[in-house]
Short mmCIF file of N, CA, C and O in Angstrom, two decimals:
data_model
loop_
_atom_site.label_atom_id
_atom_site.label_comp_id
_atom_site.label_asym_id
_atom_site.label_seq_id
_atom_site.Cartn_x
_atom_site.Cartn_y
_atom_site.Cartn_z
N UNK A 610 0.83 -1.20 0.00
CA UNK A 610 0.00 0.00 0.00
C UNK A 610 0.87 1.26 0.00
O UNK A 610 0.54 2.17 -0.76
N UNK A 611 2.17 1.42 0.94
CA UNK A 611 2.70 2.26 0.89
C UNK A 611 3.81 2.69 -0.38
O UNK A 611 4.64 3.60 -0.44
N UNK A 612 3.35 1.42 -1.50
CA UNK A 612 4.50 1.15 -1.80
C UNK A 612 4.37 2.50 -3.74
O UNK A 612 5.20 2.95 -4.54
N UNK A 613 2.85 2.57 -3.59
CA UNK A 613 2.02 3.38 -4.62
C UNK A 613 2.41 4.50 -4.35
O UNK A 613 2.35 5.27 -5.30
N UNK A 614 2.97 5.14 -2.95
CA UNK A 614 2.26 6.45 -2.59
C UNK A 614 3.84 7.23 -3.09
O UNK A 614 4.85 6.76 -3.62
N UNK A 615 3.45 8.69 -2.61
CA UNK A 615 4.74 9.60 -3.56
C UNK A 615 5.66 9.24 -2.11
O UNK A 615 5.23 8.70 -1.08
N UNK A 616 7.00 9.69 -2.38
CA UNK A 616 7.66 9.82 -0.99
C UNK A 616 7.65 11.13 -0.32
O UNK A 616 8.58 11.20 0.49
N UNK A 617 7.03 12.04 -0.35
CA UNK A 617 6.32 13.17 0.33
C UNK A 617 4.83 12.70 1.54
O UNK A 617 4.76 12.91 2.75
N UNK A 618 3.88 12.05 0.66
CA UNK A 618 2.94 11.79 1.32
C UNK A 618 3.34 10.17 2.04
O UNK A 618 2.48 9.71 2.80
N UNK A 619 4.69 9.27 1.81
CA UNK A 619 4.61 8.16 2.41
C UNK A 619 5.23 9.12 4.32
O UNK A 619 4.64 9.15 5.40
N UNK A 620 6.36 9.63 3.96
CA UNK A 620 6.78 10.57 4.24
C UNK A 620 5.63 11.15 6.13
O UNK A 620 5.70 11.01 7.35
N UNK A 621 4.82 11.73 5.15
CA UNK A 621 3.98 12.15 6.01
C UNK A 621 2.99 11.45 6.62
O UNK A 621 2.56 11.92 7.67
N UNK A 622 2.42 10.23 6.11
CA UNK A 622 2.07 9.39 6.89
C UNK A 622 2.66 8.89 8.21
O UNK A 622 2.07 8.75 9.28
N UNK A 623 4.34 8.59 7.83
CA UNK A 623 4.80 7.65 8.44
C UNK A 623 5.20 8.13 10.06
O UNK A 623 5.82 7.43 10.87
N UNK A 624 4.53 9.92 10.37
CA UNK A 624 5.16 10.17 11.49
C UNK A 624 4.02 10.87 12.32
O UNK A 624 3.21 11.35 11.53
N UNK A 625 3.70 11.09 13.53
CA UNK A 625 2.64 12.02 14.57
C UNK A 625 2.46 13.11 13.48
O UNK A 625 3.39 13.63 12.87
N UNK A 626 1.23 13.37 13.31
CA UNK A 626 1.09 15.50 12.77
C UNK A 626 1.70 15.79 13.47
O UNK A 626 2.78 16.19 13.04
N UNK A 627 1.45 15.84 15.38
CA UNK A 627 2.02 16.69 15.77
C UNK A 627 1.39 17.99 15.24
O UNK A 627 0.27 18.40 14.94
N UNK A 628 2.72 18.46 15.27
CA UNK A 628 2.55 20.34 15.28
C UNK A 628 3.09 20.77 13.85
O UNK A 628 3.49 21.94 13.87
N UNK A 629 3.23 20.13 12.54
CA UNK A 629 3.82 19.93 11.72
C UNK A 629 3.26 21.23 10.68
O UNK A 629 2.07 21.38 10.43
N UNK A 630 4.19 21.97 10.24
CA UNK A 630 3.42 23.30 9.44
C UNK A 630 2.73 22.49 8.02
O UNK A 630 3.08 21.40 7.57
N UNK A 631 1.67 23.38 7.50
CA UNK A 631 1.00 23.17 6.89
C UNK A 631 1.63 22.58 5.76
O UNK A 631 1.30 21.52 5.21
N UNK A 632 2.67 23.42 5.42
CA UNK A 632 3.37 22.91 4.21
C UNK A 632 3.91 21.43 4.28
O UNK A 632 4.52 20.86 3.39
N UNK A 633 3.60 20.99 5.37
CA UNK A 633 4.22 19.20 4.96
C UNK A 633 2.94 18.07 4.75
O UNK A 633 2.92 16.84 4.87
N UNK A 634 2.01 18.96 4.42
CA UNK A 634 0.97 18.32 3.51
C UNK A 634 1.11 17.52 2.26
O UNK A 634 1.22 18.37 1.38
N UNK A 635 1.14 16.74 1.90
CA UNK A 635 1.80 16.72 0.36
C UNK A 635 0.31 17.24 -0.64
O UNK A 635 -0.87 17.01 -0.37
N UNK A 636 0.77 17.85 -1.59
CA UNK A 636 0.11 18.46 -2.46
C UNK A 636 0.56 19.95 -2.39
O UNK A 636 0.75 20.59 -3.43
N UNK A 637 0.76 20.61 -0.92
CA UNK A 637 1.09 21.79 -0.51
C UNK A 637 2.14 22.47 -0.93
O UNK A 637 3.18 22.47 -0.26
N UNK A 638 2.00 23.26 -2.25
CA UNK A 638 2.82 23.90 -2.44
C UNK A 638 3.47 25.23 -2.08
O UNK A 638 2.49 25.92 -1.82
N UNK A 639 4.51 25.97 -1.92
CA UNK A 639 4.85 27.15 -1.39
C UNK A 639 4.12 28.29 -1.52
O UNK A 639 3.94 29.07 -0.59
N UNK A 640 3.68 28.45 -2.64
CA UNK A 640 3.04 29.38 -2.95
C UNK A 640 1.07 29.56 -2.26
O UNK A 640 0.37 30.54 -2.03
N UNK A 641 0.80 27.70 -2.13
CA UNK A 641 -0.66 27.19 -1.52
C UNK A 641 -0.44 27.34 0.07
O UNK A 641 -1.40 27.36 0.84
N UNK A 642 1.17 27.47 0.58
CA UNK A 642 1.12 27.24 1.78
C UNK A 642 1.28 28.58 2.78
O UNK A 642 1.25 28.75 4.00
N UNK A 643 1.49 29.59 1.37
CA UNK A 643 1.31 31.01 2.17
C UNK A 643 0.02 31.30 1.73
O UNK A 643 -0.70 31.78 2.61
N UNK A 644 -0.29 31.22 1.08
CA UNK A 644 -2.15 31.30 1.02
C UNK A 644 -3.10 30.75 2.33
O UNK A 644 -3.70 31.46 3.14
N UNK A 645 -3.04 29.36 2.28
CA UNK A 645 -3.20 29.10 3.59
C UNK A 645 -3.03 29.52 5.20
O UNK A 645 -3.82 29.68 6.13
N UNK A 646 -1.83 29.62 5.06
CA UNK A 646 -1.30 30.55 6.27
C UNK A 646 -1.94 31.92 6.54
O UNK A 646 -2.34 32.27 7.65
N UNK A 647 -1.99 32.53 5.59
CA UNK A 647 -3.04 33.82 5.58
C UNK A 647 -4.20 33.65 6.18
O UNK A 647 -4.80 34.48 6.86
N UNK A 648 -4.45 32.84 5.99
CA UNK A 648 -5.95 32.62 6.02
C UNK A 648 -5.80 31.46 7.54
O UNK A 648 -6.67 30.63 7.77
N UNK A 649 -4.72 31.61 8.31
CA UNK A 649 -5.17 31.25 9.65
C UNK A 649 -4.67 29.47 9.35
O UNK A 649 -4.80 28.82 10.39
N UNK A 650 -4.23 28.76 8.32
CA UNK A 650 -4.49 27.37 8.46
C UNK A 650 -2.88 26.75 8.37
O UNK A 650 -2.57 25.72 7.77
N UNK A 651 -2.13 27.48 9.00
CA UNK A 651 -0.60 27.31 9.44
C UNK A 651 -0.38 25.75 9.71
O UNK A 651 0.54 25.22 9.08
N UNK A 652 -0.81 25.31 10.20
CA UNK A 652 -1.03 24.26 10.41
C UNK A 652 -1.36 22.74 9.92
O UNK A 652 -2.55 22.63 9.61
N UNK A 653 -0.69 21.68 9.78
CA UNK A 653 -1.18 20.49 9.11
C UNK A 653 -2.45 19.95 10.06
O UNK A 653 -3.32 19.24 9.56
N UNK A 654 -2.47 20.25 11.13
CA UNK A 654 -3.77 19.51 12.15
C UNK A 654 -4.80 20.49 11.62
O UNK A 654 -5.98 20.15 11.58
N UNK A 655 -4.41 21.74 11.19
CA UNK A 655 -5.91 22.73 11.38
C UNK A 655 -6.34 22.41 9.91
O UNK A 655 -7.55 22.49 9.72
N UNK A 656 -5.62 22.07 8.89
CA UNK A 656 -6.43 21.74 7.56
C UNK A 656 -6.84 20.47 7.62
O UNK A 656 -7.95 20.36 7.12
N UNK A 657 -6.26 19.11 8.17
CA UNK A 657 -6.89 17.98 8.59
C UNK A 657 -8.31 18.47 9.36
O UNK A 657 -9.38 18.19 8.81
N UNK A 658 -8.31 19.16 10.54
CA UNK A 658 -9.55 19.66 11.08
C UNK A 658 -10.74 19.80 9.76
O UNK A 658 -11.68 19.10 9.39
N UNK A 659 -10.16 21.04 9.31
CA UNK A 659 -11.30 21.78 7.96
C UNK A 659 -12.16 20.55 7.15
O UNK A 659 -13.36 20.31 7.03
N UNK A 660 -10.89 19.90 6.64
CA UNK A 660 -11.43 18.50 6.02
C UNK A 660 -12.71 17.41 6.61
O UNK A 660 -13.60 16.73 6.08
N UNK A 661 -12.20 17.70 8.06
CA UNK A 661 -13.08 17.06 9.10
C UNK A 661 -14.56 17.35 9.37
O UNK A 661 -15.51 16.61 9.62
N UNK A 662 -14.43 18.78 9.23
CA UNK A 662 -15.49 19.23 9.42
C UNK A 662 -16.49 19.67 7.70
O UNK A 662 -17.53 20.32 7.55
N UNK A 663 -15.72 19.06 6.81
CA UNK A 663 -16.42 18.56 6.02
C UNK A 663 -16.52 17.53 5.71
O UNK A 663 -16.23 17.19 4.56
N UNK A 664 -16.87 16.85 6.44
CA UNK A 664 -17.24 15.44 6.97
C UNK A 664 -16.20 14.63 5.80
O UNK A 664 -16.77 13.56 5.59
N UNK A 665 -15.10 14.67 5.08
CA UNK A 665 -14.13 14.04 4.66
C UNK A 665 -14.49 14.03 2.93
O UNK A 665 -13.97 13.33 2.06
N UNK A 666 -15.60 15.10 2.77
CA UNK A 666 -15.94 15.24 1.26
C UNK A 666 -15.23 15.91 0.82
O UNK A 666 -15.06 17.11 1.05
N UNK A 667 -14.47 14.90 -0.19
CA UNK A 667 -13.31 15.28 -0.96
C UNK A 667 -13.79 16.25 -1.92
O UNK A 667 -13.30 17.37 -2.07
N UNK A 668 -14.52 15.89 -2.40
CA UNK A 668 -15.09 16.94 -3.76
C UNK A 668 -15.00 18.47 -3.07
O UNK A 668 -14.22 19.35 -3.45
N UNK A 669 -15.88 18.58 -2.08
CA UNK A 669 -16.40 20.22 -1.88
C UNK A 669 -14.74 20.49 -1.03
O UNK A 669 -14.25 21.61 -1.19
N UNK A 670 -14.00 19.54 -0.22
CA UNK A 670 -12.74 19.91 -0.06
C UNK A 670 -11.71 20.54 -0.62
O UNK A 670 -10.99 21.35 -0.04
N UNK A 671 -11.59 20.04 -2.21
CA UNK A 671 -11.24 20.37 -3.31
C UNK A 671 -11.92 21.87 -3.45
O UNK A 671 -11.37 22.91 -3.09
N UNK A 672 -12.78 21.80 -3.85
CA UNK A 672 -13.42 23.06 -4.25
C UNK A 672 -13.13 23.95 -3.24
O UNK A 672 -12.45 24.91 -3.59
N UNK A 673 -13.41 23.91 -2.23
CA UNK A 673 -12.83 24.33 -1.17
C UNK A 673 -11.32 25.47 -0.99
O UNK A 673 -11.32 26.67 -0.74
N UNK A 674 -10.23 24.61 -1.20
CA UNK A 674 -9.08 24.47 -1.67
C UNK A 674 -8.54 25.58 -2.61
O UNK A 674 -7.63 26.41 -2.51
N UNK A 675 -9.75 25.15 -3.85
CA UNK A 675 -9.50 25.62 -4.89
C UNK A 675 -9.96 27.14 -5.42
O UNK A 675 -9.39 27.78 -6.31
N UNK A 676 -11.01 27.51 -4.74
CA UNK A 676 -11.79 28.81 -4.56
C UNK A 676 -11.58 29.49 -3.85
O UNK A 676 -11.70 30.64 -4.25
N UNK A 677 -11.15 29.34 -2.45
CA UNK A 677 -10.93 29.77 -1.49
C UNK A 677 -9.46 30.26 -1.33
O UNK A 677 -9.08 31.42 -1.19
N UNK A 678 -8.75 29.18 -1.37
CA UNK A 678 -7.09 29.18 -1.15
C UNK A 678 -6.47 29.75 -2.28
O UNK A 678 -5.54 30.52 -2.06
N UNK A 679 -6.88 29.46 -3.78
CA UNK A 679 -5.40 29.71 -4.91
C UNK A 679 -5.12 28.18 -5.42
O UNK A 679 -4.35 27.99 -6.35
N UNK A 680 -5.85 26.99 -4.67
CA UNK A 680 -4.86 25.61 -5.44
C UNK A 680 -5.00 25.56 -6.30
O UNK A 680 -6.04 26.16 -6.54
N UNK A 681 -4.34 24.93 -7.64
CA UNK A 681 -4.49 24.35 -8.57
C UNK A 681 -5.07 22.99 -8.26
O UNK A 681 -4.78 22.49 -7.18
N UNK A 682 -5.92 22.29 -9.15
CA UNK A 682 -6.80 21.26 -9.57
C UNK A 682 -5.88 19.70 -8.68
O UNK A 682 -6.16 19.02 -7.70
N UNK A 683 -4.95 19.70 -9.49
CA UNK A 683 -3.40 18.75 -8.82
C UNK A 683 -3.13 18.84 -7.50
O UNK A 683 -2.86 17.78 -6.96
N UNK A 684 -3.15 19.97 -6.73
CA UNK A 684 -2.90 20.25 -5.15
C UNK A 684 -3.81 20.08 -4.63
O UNK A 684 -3.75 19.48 -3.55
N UNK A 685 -5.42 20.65 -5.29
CA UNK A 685 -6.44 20.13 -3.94
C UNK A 685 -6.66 18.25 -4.06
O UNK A 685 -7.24 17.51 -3.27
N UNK A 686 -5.92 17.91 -5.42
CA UNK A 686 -6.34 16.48 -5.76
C UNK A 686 -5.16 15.75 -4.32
O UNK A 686 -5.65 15.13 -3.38
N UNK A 687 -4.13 15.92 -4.39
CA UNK A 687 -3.12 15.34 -3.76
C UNK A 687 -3.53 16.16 -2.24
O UNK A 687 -3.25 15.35 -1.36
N UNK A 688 -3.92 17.04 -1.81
CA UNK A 688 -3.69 17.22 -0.15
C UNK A 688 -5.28 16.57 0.28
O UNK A 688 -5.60 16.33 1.45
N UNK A 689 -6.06 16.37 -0.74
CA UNK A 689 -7.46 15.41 -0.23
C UNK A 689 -6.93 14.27 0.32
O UNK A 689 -6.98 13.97 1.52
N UNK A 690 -6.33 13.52 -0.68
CA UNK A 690 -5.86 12.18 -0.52
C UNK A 690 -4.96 12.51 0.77
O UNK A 690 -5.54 12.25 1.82
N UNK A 691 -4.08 12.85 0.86
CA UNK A 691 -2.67 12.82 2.51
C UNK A 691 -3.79 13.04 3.24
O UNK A 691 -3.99 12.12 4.03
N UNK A 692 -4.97 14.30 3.31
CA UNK A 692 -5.90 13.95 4.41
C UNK A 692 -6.33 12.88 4.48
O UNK A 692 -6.03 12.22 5.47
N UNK A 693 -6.96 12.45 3.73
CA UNK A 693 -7.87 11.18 3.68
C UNK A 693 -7.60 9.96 4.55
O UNK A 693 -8.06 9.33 5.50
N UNK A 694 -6.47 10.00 3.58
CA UNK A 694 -5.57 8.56 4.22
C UNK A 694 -4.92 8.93 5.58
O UNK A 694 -4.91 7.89 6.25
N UNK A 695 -4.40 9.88 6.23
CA UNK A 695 -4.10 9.96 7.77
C UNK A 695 -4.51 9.62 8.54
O UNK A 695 -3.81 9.14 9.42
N UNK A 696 -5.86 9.69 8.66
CA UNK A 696 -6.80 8.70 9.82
C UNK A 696 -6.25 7.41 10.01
O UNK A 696 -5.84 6.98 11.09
N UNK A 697 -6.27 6.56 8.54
CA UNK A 697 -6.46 5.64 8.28
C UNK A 697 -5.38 4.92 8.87
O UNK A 697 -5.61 3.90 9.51
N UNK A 698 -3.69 5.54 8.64
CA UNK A 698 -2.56 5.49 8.91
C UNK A 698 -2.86 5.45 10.84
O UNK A 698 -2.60 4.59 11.68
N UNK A 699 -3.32 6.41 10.89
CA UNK A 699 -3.36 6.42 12.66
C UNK A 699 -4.03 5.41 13.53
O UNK A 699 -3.69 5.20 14.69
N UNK A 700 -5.36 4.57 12.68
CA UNK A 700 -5.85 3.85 13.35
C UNK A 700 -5.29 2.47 13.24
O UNK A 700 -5.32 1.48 13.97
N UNK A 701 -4.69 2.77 11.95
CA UNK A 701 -3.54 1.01 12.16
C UNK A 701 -2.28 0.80 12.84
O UNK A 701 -1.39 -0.05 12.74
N UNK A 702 -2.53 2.33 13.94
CA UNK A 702 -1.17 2.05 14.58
C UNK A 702 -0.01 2.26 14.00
O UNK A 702 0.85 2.14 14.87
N UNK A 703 0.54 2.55 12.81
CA UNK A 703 1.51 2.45 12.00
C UNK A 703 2.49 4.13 12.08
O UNK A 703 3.37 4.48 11.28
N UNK A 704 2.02 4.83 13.18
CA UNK A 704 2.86 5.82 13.95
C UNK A 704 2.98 5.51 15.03
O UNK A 704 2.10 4.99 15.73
N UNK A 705 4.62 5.93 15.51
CA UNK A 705 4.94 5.78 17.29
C UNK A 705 4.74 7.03 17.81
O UNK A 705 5.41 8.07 17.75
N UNK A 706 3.40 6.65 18.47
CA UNK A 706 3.04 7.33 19.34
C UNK A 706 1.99 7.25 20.34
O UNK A 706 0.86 7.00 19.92
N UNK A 707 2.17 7.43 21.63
CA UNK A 707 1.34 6.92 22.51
C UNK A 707 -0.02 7.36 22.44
O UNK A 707 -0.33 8.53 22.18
N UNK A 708 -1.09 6.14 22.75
CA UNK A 708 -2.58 6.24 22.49
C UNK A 708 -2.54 7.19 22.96
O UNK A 708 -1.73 7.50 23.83
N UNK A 709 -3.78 8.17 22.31
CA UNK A 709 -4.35 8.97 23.02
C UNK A 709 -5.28 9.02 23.70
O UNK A 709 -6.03 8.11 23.35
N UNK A 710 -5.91 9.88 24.92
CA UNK A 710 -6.31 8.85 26.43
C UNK A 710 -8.23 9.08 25.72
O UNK A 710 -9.08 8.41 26.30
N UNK A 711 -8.72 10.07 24.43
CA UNK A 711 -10.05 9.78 24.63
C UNK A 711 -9.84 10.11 22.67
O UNK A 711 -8.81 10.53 22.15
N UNK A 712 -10.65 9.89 22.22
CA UNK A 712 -10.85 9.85 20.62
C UNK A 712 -10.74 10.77 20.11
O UNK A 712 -9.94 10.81 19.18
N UNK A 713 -11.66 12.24 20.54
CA UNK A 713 -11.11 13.41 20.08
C UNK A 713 -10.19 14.42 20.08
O UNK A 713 -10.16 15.55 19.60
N UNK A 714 -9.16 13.49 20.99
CA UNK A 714 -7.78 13.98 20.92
C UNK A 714 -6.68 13.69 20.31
O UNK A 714 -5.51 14.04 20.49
N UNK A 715 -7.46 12.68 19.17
CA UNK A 715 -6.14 11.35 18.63
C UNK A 715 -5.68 12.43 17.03
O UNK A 715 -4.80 12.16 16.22
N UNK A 716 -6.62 13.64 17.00
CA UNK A 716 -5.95 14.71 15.66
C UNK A 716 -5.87 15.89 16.38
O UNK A 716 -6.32 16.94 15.92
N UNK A 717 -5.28 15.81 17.59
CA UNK A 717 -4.51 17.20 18.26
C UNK A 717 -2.95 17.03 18.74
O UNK A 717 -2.35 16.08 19.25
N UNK A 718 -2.62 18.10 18.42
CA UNK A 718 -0.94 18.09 18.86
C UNK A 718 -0.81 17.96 20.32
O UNK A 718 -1.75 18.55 20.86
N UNK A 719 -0.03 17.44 21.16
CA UNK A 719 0.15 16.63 22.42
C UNK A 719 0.09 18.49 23.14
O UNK A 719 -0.08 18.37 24.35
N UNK A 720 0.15 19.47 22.89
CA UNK A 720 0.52 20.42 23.47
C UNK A 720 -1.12 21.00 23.56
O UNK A 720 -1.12 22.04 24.22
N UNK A 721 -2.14 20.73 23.20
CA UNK A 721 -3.65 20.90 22.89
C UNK A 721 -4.39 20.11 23.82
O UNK A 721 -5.45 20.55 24.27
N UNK A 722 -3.83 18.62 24.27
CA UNK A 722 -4.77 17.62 24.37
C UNK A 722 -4.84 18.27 25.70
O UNK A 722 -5.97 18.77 25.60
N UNK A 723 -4.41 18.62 26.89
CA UNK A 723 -4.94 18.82 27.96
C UNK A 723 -6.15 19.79 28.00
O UNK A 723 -6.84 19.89 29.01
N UNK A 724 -6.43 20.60 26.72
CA UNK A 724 -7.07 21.50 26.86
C UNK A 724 -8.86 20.46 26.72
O UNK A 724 -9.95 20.91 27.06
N UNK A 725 -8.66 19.49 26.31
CA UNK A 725 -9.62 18.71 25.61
C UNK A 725 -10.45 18.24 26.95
O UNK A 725 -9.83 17.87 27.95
N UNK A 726 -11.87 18.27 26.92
CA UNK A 726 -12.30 18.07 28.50
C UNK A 726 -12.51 16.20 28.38
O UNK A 726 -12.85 15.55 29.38
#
């Protein structure tokens, strides 16, 4: 499975978000990642969030992306997918990092989770 993926997005699977700037999204280009940033989404957890809270619809994500931010067609195609698949990566365990103690803390940076009731 990992063996399809680019080495940017295997890359980024393979470690905690964490606190990881936006730009290590794969699809995220320099120019998409000061756009973003402008606009408050500095962050690889806070555009995973956005995604989230569109319930993981890639399409309007894209569009999203693409209207909103500056992406090209190719960037909202590739940072759907690294979202997509991150969950997926996290629930098979396949990052070291210790469980997190309740579910909606398992896509916050360890420096957040206490805030989580």
């Amino acid at each position: 499975e990992m063996n399809h993926m680019s080495p940017r997005l295997r890359a980024f699977l393979s470690e905690p978000i964490g606190e990881k700037d936006v730009a290590w999204v794969d699809g995220v280009s320099r120019e998409l990642a000061i756009n973003l940033i402008t606009k408050g989404f500095n962050k690889a957890y806070i555009l995973l969030g956005q995604f989230l809270l569109m319930h993981k619809n890639e399409a309007e994500f894209q569009r999203w992306l693409i209207c909103c931010c500056g992406a090209t067609e190719y960037e909202a195609r590739q940072s759907s997918t690294c979202l997509k698949e991150w969950p997926k990566f996290k629930k098979q365990g396949r990052q070291q990092e210790g469980p997190p103690t309740t579910l909606s803390e398992s896509y916050l940076p360890s420096s957040m989770r206490k805030h989580v009731a």
